[in-house]
PDB file of C-alpha atoms in Angstrom:
ATOM      1  CA  MET A   1      -4.115 -36.563  14.347  1.00 50.00           C
ATOM      2  CA  THR A   2      -7.520 -35.142  16.494  1.00 69.00           C
ATOM      3  CA  LYS A   3      -8.915 -31.900  15.781  1.00 82.00           C
ATOM      4  CA  ALA A   4      -8.573 -29.093  18.148  1.00 87.00           C
ATOM      5  CA  LEU A   5     -12.379 -28.930  20.167  1.00 90.00           C
ATOM      6  CA  PHE A   6     -12.632 -25.336  19.454  1.00 94.00           C
ATOM      7  CA  GLY A   7     -11.227 -24.934  16.624  1.00 94.00           C
ATOM      8  CA  PRO A   8      -7.888 -22.284  15.879  1.00 95.00           C
ATOM      9  CA  ILE A   9      -6.728 -19.983  18.608  1.00 96.00           C
ATOM     10  CA  ASP A  10      -8.575 -16.285  17.640  1.00 97.00           C
ATOM     11  CA  GLN A  11      -6.804 -14.368  20.429  1.00 98.00           C
ATOM     12  CA  ILE A  12      -3.709 -14.023  22.601  1.00 98.00           C
ATOM     13  CA  GLY A  13      -4.379 -11.786  25.421  1.00 98.00           C
ATOM     14  CA  TYR A  14      -1.417 -10.222  27.565  1.00 98.00           C
ATOM     15  CA  LEU A  15      -1.339  -7.752  30.692  1.00 98.00           C
ATOM     16  CA  VAL A  16      -0.050  -4.608  30.661  1.00 98.00           C
ATOM     17  CA  ASP A  17       0.924  -1.739  33.601  1.00 97.00           C
ATOM     18  CA  ASP A  18       0.650   0.526  30.778  1.00 98.00           C
ATOM     19  CA  LEU A  19      -1.609   0.205  27.562  1.00 98.00           C
ATOM     20  CA  ASP A  20       0.206   2.862  26.011  1.00 98.00           C
ATOM     21  CA  ARG A  21       3.675   1.846  26.530  1.00 98.00           C
ATOM     22  CA  GLY A  22       2.901  -1.709  26.133  1.00 98.00           C
ATOM     23  CA  ILE A  23       1.458  -0.764  22.376  1.00 98.00           C
ATOM     24  CA  ALA A  24       4.877   1.418  21.714  1.00 98.00           C
ATOM     25  CA  ARG A  25       6.672  -1.633  22.241  1.00 98.00           C
ATOM     26  CA  TRP A  26       4.366  -3.943  20.226  1.00 97.00           C
ATOM     27  CA  ILE A  27       4.736  -1.566  17.335  1.00 98.00           C
ATOM     28  CA  ALA A  28       8.859  -0.275  17.836  1.00 97.00           C
ATOM     29  CA  GLN A  29      10.273  -4.099  18.993  1.00 97.00           C
ATOM     30  CA  LEU A  30       8.016  -5.918  16.882  1.00 96.00           C
ATOM     31  CA  GLY A  31       6.298  -4.225  14.080  1.00 96.00           C
ATOM     32  CA  VAL A  32       2.978  -4.861  15.370  1.00 97.00           C
ATOM     33  CA  GLY A  33       0.053  -2.528  14.121  1.00 97.00           C
ATOM     34  CA  PRO A  34      -2.169  -0.908  14.144  1.00 98.00           C
ATOM     35  CA  TRP A  35      -4.195  -0.764  16.975  1.00 98.00           C
ATOM     36  CA  THR A  36      -7.658   0.095  18.008  1.00 97.00           C
ATOM     37  CA  VAL A  37      -7.526   1.616  21.623  1.00 98.00           C
ATOM     38  CA  PHE A  38     -10.901   0.891  23.989  1.00 97.00           C
ATOM     39  CA  ARG A  39     -11.153   2.455  26.913  1.00 97.00           C
ATOM     40  CA  ASN A  40     -12.816   2.162  30.324  1.00 97.00           C
ATOM     41  CA  VAL A  41     -14.202  -1.115  29.263  1.00 97.00           C
ATOM     42  CA  SER A  42     -16.149  -2.516  32.077  1.00 97.00           C
ATOM     43  CA  LEU A  43     -17.569  -6.058  32.878  1.00 97.00           C
ATOM     44  CA  GLN A  44     -20.076  -6.892  35.171  1.00 98.00           C
ATOM     45  CA  GLY A  45     -18.925 -10.490  36.650  1.00 97.00           C
ATOM     46  CA  ARG A  46     -17.943 -13.234  38.868  1.00 98.00           C
ATOM     47  CA  TYR A  47     -14.428 -14.162  39.832  1.00 97.00           C
ATOM     48  CA  ARG A  48     -13.860 -17.552  42.414  1.00 95.00           C
ATOM     49  CA  GLY A  49     -17.115 -16.602  43.346  1.00 95.00           C
ATOM     50  CA  VAL A  50     -16.733 -12.792  44.110  1.00 95.00           C
ATOM     51  CA  GLU A  51     -19.573 -10.609  42.433  1.00 97.00           C
ATOM     52  CA  GLY A  52     -17.540  -7.159  40.801  1.00 96.00           C
ATOM     53  CA  ILE A  53     -17.458  -4.331  38.275  1.00 98.00           C
ATOM     54  CA  VAL A  54     -13.738  -5.160  36.516  1.00 97.00           C
ATOM     55  CA  THR A  55     -13.121  -1.932  34.554  1.00 98.00           C
ATOM     56  CA  MET A  56      -9.639  -1.888  31.425  1.00 98.00           C
ATOM     57  CA  ASP A  57      -8.180  -0.446  29.020  1.00 98.00           C
ATOM     58  CA  VAL A  58      -7.824  -2.702  26.323  1.00 98.00           C
ATOM     59  CA  ALA A  59      -5.923  -2.489  22.780  1.00 98.00           C
ATOM     60  CA  LEU A  60      -6.409  -4.757  20.006  1.00 98.00           C
ATOM     61  CA  SER A  61      -3.692  -5.719  16.618  1.00 98.00           C
ATOM     62  CA  TYR A  62      -3.416  -9.008  14.784  1.00 98.00           C
ATOM     63  CA  GLN A  63      -0.335 -10.885  14.021  1.00 96.00           C
ATOM     64  CA  GLY A  64      -1.925 -13.400  11.109  1.00 95.00           C
ATOM     65  CA  ASP A  65      -5.034 -14.398  11.636  1.00 95.00           C
ATOM     66  CA  ILE A  66      -4.573 -13.770  15.477  1.00 97.00           C
ATOM     67  CA  GLN A  67      -5.779 -11.130  17.563  1.00 98.00           C
ATOM     68  CA  ILE A  68      -3.488  -9.696  19.962  1.00 98.00           C
ATOM     69  CA  GLU A  69      -5.232  -8.381  23.175  1.00 98.00           C
ATOM     70  CA  LEU A  70      -3.288  -5.902  25.800  1.00 98.00           C
ATOM     71  CA  ILE A  71      -5.017  -5.623  28.825  1.00 98.00           C
ATOM     72  CA  GLN A  72      -4.276  -2.688  31.374  1.00 98.00           C
ATOM     73  CA  ALA A  73      -6.875  -3.246  34.463  1.00 97.00           C
ATOM     74  CA  THR A  74      -7.683  -0.011  36.071  1.00 97.00           C
ATOM     75  CA  ASN A  75      -9.567  -1.044  38.906  1.00 96.00           C
ATOM     76  CA  ALA A  76      -8.711  -2.967  42.234  1.00 94.00           C
ATOM     77  CA  THR A  77     -11.862  -5.535  41.802  1.00 95.00           C
ATOM     78  CA  PRO A  78     -10.879  -9.180  42.468  1.00 95.00           C
ATOM     79  CA  SER A  79     -10.337 -10.448  38.501  1.00 96.00           C
ATOM     80  CA  PRO A  80      -8.298 -12.572  36.900  1.00 96.00           C
ATOM     81  CA  TYR A  81      -5.907  -9.615  36.211  1.00 97.00           C
ATOM     82  CA  ARG A  82      -4.847  -9.106  39.657  1.00 95.00           C
ATOM     83  CA  ASN A  83      -2.730 -11.566  41.924  1.00 92.00           C
ATOM     84  CA  ALA A  84      -4.452 -12.253  45.322  1.00 90.00           C
ATOM     85  CA  ASP A  85      -2.719  -9.421  47.187  1.00 93.00           C
ATOM     86  CA  GLY A  86      -4.154  -7.272  44.448  1.00 91.00           C
ATOM     87  CA  THR A  87      -1.336  -6.433  42.350  1.00 94.00           C
ATOM     88  CA  PRO A  88      -1.357  -6.190  38.634  1.00 94.00           C
ATOM     89  CA  ILE A  89      -0.496  -9.947  36.761  1.00 95.00           C
ATOM     90  CA  LEU A  90       1.738  -8.811  33.800  1.00 97.00           C
ATOM     91  CA  GLY A  91       2.623 -10.889  30.946  1.00 97.00           C
ATOM     92  CA  ILE A  92       0.969 -13.705  28.688  1.00 96.00           C
ATOM     93  CA  HIS A  93      -2.235 -13.963  30.431  1.00 97.00           C
ATOM     94  CA  HIS A  94      -4.508 -16.007  28.021  1.00 98.00           C
ATOM     95  CA  ILE A  95      -5.378 -18.114  24.878  1.00 97.00           C
ATOM     96  CA  ALA A  96      -8.777 -17.425  23.391  1.00 98.00           C
ATOM     97  CA  TRP A  97     -11.445 -18.982  20.998  1.00 98.00           C
ATOM     98  CA  VAL A  98     -14.652 -17.367  19.555  1.00 98.00           C
ATOM     99  CA  VAL A  99     -17.418 -19.282  20.141  1.00 97.00           C
ATOM    100  CA  ASP A 100     -21.174 -19.345  19.191  1.00 96.00           C
ATOM    101  CA  ASP A 101     -22.770 -21.177  22.320  1.00 97.00           C
ATOM    102  CA  LEU A 102     -20.611 -20.103  25.408  1.00 98.00           C
ATOM    103  CA  ASP A 103     -22.460 -21.792  27.699  1.00 98.00           C
ATOM    104  CA  ASP A 104     -22.099 -25.252  25.293  1.00 97.00           C
ATOM    105  CA  ALA A 105     -18.242 -24.550  24.714  1.00 98.00           C
ATOM    106  CA  VAL A 106     -17.697 -23.999  28.605  1.00 98.00           C
ATOM    107  CA  ALA A 107     -19.743 -27.099  29.310  1.00 98.00           C
ATOM    108  CA  ARG A 108     -17.370 -28.910  26.553  1.00 96.00           C
ATOM    109  CA  ALA A 109     -14.420 -27.537  28.404  1.00 97.00           C
ATOM    110  CA  SER A 110     -15.493 -28.366  31.579  1.00 97.00           C
ATOM    111  CA  ALA A 111     -15.929 -31.760  30.812  1.00 96.00           C
ATOM    112  CA  ASN A 112     -12.846 -32.365  29.806  1.00 94.00           C
ATOM    113  CA  GLY A 113     -11.252 -30.989  33.147  1.00 95.00           C
ATOM    114  CA  LEU A 114     -11.406 -27.463  33.171  1.00 96.00           C
ATOM    115  CA  SER A 115     -12.424 -25.807  35.557  1.00 96.00           C
ATOM    116  CA  THR A 116     -14.519 -21.914  35.546  1.00 97.00           C
ATOM    117  CA  VAL A 117     -12.366 -19.027  37.010  1.00 97.00           C
ATOM    118  CA  PHE A 118     -14.271 -15.862  36.296  1.00 98.00           C
ATOM    119  CA  GLU A 119     -17.540 -15.438  34.557  1.00 98.00           C
ATOM    120  CA  ALA A 120     -18.497 -11.532  33.135  1.00 98.00           C
ATOM    121  CA  SER A 121     -19.987  -9.607  30.561  1.00 97.00           C
ATOM    122  CA  ASN A 122     -21.066  -6.374  28.986  1.00 96.00           C
ATOM    123  CA  PRO A 123     -23.479  -5.603  26.217  1.00 95.00           C
ATOM    124  CA  ALA A 124     -21.256  -5.871  23.714  1.00 93.00           C
ATOM    125  CA  THR A 125     -19.529  -9.577  24.936  1.00 96.00           C
ATOM    126  CA  ASN A 126     -19.718 -12.759  27.402  1.00 98.00           C
ATOM    127  CA  VAL A 127     -16.443 -14.426  28.264  1.00 98.00           C
ATOM    128  CA  ALA A 128     -15.013 -16.528  30.426  1.00 98.00           C
ATOM    129  CA  TYR A 129     -11.691 -18.021  31.526  1.00 98.00           C
ATOM    130  CA  LEU A 130     -10.845 -21.789  32.708  1.00 98.00           C
ATOM    131  CA  GLU A 131      -7.754 -23.175  34.115  1.00 96.00           C
ATOM    132  CA  PRO A 132      -6.467 -26.774  34.708  1.00 91.00           C
ATOM    133  CA  GLU A 133      -6.873 -28.284  38.083  1.00 85.00           C
ATOM    134  CA  GLY A 134      -3.579 -27.521  39.611  1.00 82.00           C
ATOM    135  CA  GLU A 135      -2.304 -25.584  37.070  1.00 82.00           C
ATOM    136  CA  THR A 136      -1.995 -21.005  37.494  1.00 79.00           C
ATOM    137  CA  GLY A 137      -0.567 -19.622  34.952  1.00 84.00           C
ATOM    138  CA  VAL A 138      -2.087 -19.126  31.369  1.00 92.00           C
ATOM    139  CA  LEU A 139      -6.214 -18.993  31.263  1.00 97.00           C
ATOM    140  CA  TYR A 140      -8.287 -20.498  28.512  1.00 98.00           C
ATOM    141  CA  GLU A 141     -10.769 -17.654  27.330  1.00 98.00           C
ATOM    142  CA  PHE A 142     -14.288 -17.957  25.712  1.00 98.00           C
ATOM    143  CA  ILE A 143     -16.004 -15.315  24.090  1.00 98.00           C
ATOM    144  CA  GLN A 144     -19.139 -14.745  22.742  1.00 98.00           C
ATOM    145  CA  GLY A 145     -20.102 -11.175  21.012  1.00 96.00           C
ATOM    146  CA  GLN A 146     -22.009 -10.317  17.894  1.00 94.00           C
ATOM    147  CA  GLY A 147     -19.723  -9.344  15.236  1.00 94.00           C
ATOM    148  CA  MET A 148     -16.667 -11.031  16.729  1.00 95.00           C
ATOM    149  CA  ARG A 149     -15.930 -13.352  13.934  1.00 94.00           C
ATOM    150  CA  GLU A 150     -16.216 -10.316  11.511  1.00 95.00           C
ATOM    151  CA  MET A 151     -14.193  -8.064  13.546  1.00 94.00           C
ATOM    152  CA  ILE A 152     -11.125 -10.675  13.851  1.00 95.00           C
ATOM    153  CA  VAL A 153     -11.165 -10.647   9.897  1.00 95.00           C
ATOM    154  CA  ALA A 154     -10.888  -7.431   9.255  1.00 95.00           C
ATOM    155  CA  GLY A 155      -8.696  -6.135  11.410  1.00 96.00           C
ATOM    156  CA  ALA A 156      -6.181  -9.099  10.529  1.00 96.00           C
ATOM    157  CA  ALA A 157      -6.842  -7.515   7.253  1.00 97.00           C
ATOM    158  CA  ALA A 158      -6.181  -3.906   8.106  1.00 95.00           C
ATOM    159  CA  ALA A 159      -2.552  -5.436   9.808  1.00 96.00           C
ATOM    160  CA  ARG A 160      -1.756  -6.691   6.561  1.00 96.00           C
ATOM    161  CA  ALA A 161      -1.958  -4.079   4.745  1.00 97.00           C
ATOM    162  CA  TRP A 162      -1.011  -1.641   7.536  1.00 96.00           C
ATOM    163  CA  ASP A 163       2.007   0.605   6.374  1.00 96.00           C
ATOM    164  CA  GLY A 164       3.356   1.778   9.545  1.00 95.00           C
ATOM    165  CA  SER A 165       0.996   5.461   9.329  1.00 95.00           C
ATOM    166  CA  ASN A 166      -1.887   5.609  11.578  1.00 95.00           C
ATOM    167  CA  PRO A 167      -0.669   3.368  14.187  1.00 96.00           C
ATOM    168  CA  ILE A 168      -3.542   3.664  16.595  1.00 96.00           C
ATOM    169  CA  THR A 169      -7.261   4.551  16.947  1.00 95.00           C
ATOM    170  CA  THR A 170      -9.140   5.062  19.785  1.00 95.00           C
ATOM    171  CA  ILE A 171     -12.665   4.403  20.423  1.00 92.00           C
ATOM    172  CA  GLY A 172     -14.090   5.409  23.559  1.00 76.00           C
TER     173      GLY A 172
END
């Protein structure tokens, strides 16, 4: 058996049309929480060769050691969060790994046949989404950011201890 090239999956991302309703569904239907919400997140990046600033609202929770990310795109900039006609994509979107060296991870994934479709950053994080040739749908994301691993460990511990109270904390 071979070892996974990038270690265990750290995150599963979902795109939603309404972040608050998405969080409510995950709590009511799946018992997943608590959630940390970040409003007005922006990423400067390039999607399939087109430069732009993507804005979104993001919510994070945990199931076991895996971070669950809900994303609501809040502008119409071409991005991996919208179809070619500009309509939002909804549903499961990506699986992700936190990496120490984004360039190295992208180079290794590219050598294995994946193509970069989106590269972006903000002061807290750098990301890249990749896809296999001829296969659209779920993307593979690599995330590099200071304190990301510690945030996941702390969030997973908070989810394991969650008693259902205080289901949402909003930052920004």
